[in-house]
Coordinates of C-alpha atoms in Angstrom, one line a residue:
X1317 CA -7.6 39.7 33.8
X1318 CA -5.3 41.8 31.3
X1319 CA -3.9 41.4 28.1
X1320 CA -0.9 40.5 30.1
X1321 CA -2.7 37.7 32.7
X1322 CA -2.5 40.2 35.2
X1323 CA -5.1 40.2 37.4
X1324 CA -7.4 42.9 37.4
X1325 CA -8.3 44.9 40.4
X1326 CA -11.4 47.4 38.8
X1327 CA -15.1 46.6 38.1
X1328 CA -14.8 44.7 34.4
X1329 CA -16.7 41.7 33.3
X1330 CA -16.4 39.1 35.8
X1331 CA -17.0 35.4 33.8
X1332 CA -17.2 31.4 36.0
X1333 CA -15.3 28.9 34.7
X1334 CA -15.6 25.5 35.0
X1335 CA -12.9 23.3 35.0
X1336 CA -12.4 20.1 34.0
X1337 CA -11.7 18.1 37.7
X1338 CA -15.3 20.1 38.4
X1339 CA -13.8 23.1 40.0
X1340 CA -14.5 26.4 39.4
X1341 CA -13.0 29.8 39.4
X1342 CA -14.1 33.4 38.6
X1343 CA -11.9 35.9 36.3
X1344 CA -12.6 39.6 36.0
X1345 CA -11.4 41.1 32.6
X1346 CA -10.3 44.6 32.0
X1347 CA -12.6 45.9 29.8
X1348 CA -12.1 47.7 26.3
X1349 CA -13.4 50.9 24.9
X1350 CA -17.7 50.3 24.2
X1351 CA -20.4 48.3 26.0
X1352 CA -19.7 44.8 24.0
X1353 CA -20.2 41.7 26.5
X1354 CA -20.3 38.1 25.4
X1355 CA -19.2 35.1 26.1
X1356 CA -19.2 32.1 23.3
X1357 CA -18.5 28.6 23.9
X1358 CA -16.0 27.8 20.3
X1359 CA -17.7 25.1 18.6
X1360 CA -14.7 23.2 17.6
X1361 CA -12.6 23.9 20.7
X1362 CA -12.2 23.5 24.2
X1363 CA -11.6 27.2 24.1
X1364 CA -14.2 30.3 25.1
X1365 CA -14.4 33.4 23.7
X1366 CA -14.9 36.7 26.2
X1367 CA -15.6 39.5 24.7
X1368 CA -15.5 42.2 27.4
X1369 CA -15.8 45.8 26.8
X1370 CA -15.2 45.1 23.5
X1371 CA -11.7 43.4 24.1
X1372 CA -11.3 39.9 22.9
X1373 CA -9.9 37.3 25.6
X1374 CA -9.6 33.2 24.3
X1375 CA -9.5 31.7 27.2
X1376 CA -9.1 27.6 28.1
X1377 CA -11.6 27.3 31.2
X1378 CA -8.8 24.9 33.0
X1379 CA -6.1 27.7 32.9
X1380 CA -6.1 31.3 34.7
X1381 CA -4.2 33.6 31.8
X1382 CA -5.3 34.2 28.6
X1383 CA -4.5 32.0 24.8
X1384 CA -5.0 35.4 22.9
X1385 CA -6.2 38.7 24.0
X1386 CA -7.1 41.1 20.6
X1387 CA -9.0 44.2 19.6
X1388 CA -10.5 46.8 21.9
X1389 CA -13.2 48.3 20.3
X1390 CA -15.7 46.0 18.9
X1391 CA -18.9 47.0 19.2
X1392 CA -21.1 44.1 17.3
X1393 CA -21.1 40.5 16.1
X1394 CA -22.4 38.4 13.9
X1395 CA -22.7 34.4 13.8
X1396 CA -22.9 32.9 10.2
X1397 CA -24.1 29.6 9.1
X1398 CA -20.8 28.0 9.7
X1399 CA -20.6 28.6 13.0
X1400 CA -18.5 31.9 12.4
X1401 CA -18.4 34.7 14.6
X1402 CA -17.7 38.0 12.2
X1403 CA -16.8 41.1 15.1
X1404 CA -17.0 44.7 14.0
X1405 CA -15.1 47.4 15.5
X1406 CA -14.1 51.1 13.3
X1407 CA -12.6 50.6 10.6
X1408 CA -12.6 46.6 9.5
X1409 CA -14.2 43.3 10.3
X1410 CA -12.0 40.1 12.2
X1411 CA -13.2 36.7 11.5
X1412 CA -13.3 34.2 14.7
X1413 CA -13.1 30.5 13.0
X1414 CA -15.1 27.5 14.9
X1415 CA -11.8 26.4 16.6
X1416 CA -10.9 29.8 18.2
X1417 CA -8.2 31.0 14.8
X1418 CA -9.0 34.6 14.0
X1419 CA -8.1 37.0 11.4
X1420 CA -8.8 40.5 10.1
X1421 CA -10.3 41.9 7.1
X1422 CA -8.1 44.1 5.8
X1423 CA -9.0 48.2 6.3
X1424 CA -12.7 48.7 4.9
X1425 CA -13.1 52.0 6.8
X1426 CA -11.6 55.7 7.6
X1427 CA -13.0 55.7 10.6
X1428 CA -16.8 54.0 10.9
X1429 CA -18.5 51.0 9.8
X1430 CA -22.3 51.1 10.3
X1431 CA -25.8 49.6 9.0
X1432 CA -23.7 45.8 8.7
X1433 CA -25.7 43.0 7.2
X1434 CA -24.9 39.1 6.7
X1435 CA -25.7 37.3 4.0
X1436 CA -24.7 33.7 2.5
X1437 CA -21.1 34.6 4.5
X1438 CA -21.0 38.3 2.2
X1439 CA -21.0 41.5 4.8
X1440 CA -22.5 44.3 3.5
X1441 CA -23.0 48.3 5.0
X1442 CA -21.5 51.7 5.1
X1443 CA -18.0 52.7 5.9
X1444 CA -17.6 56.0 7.1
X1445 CA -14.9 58.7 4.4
X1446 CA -14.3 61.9 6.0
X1447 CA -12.0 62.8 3.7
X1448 CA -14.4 65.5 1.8
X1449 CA -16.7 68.2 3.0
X1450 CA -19.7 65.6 2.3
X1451 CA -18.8 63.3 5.2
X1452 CA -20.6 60.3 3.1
X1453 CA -20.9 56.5 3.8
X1454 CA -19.7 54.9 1.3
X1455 CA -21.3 51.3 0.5
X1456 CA -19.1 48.0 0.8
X1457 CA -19.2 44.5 0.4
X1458 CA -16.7 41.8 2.1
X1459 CA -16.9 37.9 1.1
X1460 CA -15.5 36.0 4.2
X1461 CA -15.3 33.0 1.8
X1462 CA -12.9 34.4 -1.0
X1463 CA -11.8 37.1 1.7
X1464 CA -12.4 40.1 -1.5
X1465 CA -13.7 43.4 -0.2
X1466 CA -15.3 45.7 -2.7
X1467 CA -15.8 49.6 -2.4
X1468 CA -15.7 50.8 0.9
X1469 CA -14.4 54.4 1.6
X1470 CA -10.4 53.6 2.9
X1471 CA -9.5 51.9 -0.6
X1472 CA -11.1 54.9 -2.1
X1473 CA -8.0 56.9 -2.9
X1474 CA -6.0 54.4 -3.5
X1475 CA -4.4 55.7 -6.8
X1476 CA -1.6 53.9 -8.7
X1477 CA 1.6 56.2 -8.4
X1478 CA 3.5 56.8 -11.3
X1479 CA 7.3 57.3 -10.9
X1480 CA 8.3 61.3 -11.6
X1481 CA 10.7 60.5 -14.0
X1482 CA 10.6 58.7 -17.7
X1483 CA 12.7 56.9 -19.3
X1484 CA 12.5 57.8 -23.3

């Protein structure tokens, strides 16, 4: 299985389904780019969630292509008390919802995320800022409830632009 509904022809992550009238049928999804493989029933939904290689696949176990395919490099999860899933990849977080919706954090990270921790729905960690000699990590903290990221190292240099000219 692609991102297309193609099939797919190379070793991936091969996942049973079980339909509805009792059948069953086996998909093999094309992987991503790190070692991620999951599979989570939606708690609100018909729906499943495969997470192979990394890449994101919604899938309804009575039909043979893909609801959604996302991402490609997410390389850990959380589940929060709500049922939640919260998936990190590089540079920002995406929010699965109990019924299968998703959505993304917007850009916490240059280019790494590490050290993540849940709390009462706030993420906490490093994000990665390369854009010095000192290669730091620069702490953050996201609140999936209000959806408010503070620090983190991409927002860093984000300095208001005055206009070149003035008007006396």
């Amino acid at each position: 299985m692609t991102d297309d509904g193609e099939p797919f022809y190379s070793e991936g992550f091969a996942v049973r389904f079980f339909k509805s009238d009792g059948t069953e049928w086996v998909a093999n999804f094309k992987p991503g780019w790190t070692g991620l493989n999951k599979v989570f029933e939606l708690k609100n939904s018909p729906n499943i969630l495969v997470i192979a290689g990394g890449t994101c696949y919604i899938m309804n176990p009575d039909q043979t292509k893909p609801i959604s395919v996302f991402g490609n490099g997410y390389v850990d999860f959380f589940v929060n008390q709500d049922g939640q899933l919260i998936l990190q990849d590089q540079i920002d977080l995406t929010i699965i919802e109990t019924d299968g919706e998703y959505w993304d954090t917007e850009r916490i990270s240059w280019d790494g995320l590490k050290g993540l921790k849940l709390e009462n729905n706030v993420v906490t960690g490093l994000s990665y800022d390369p854009m010095n000699d000192a290669d730091e990590w620069v702490e953050f903290t996201y609140n999936i409830d209000s959806k408010i990221l503070t620090g983190g190292s991409y927002n860093r240099y984000n300095i208001e632009k005055k206009p070149w000219w003035k008007i006396w």
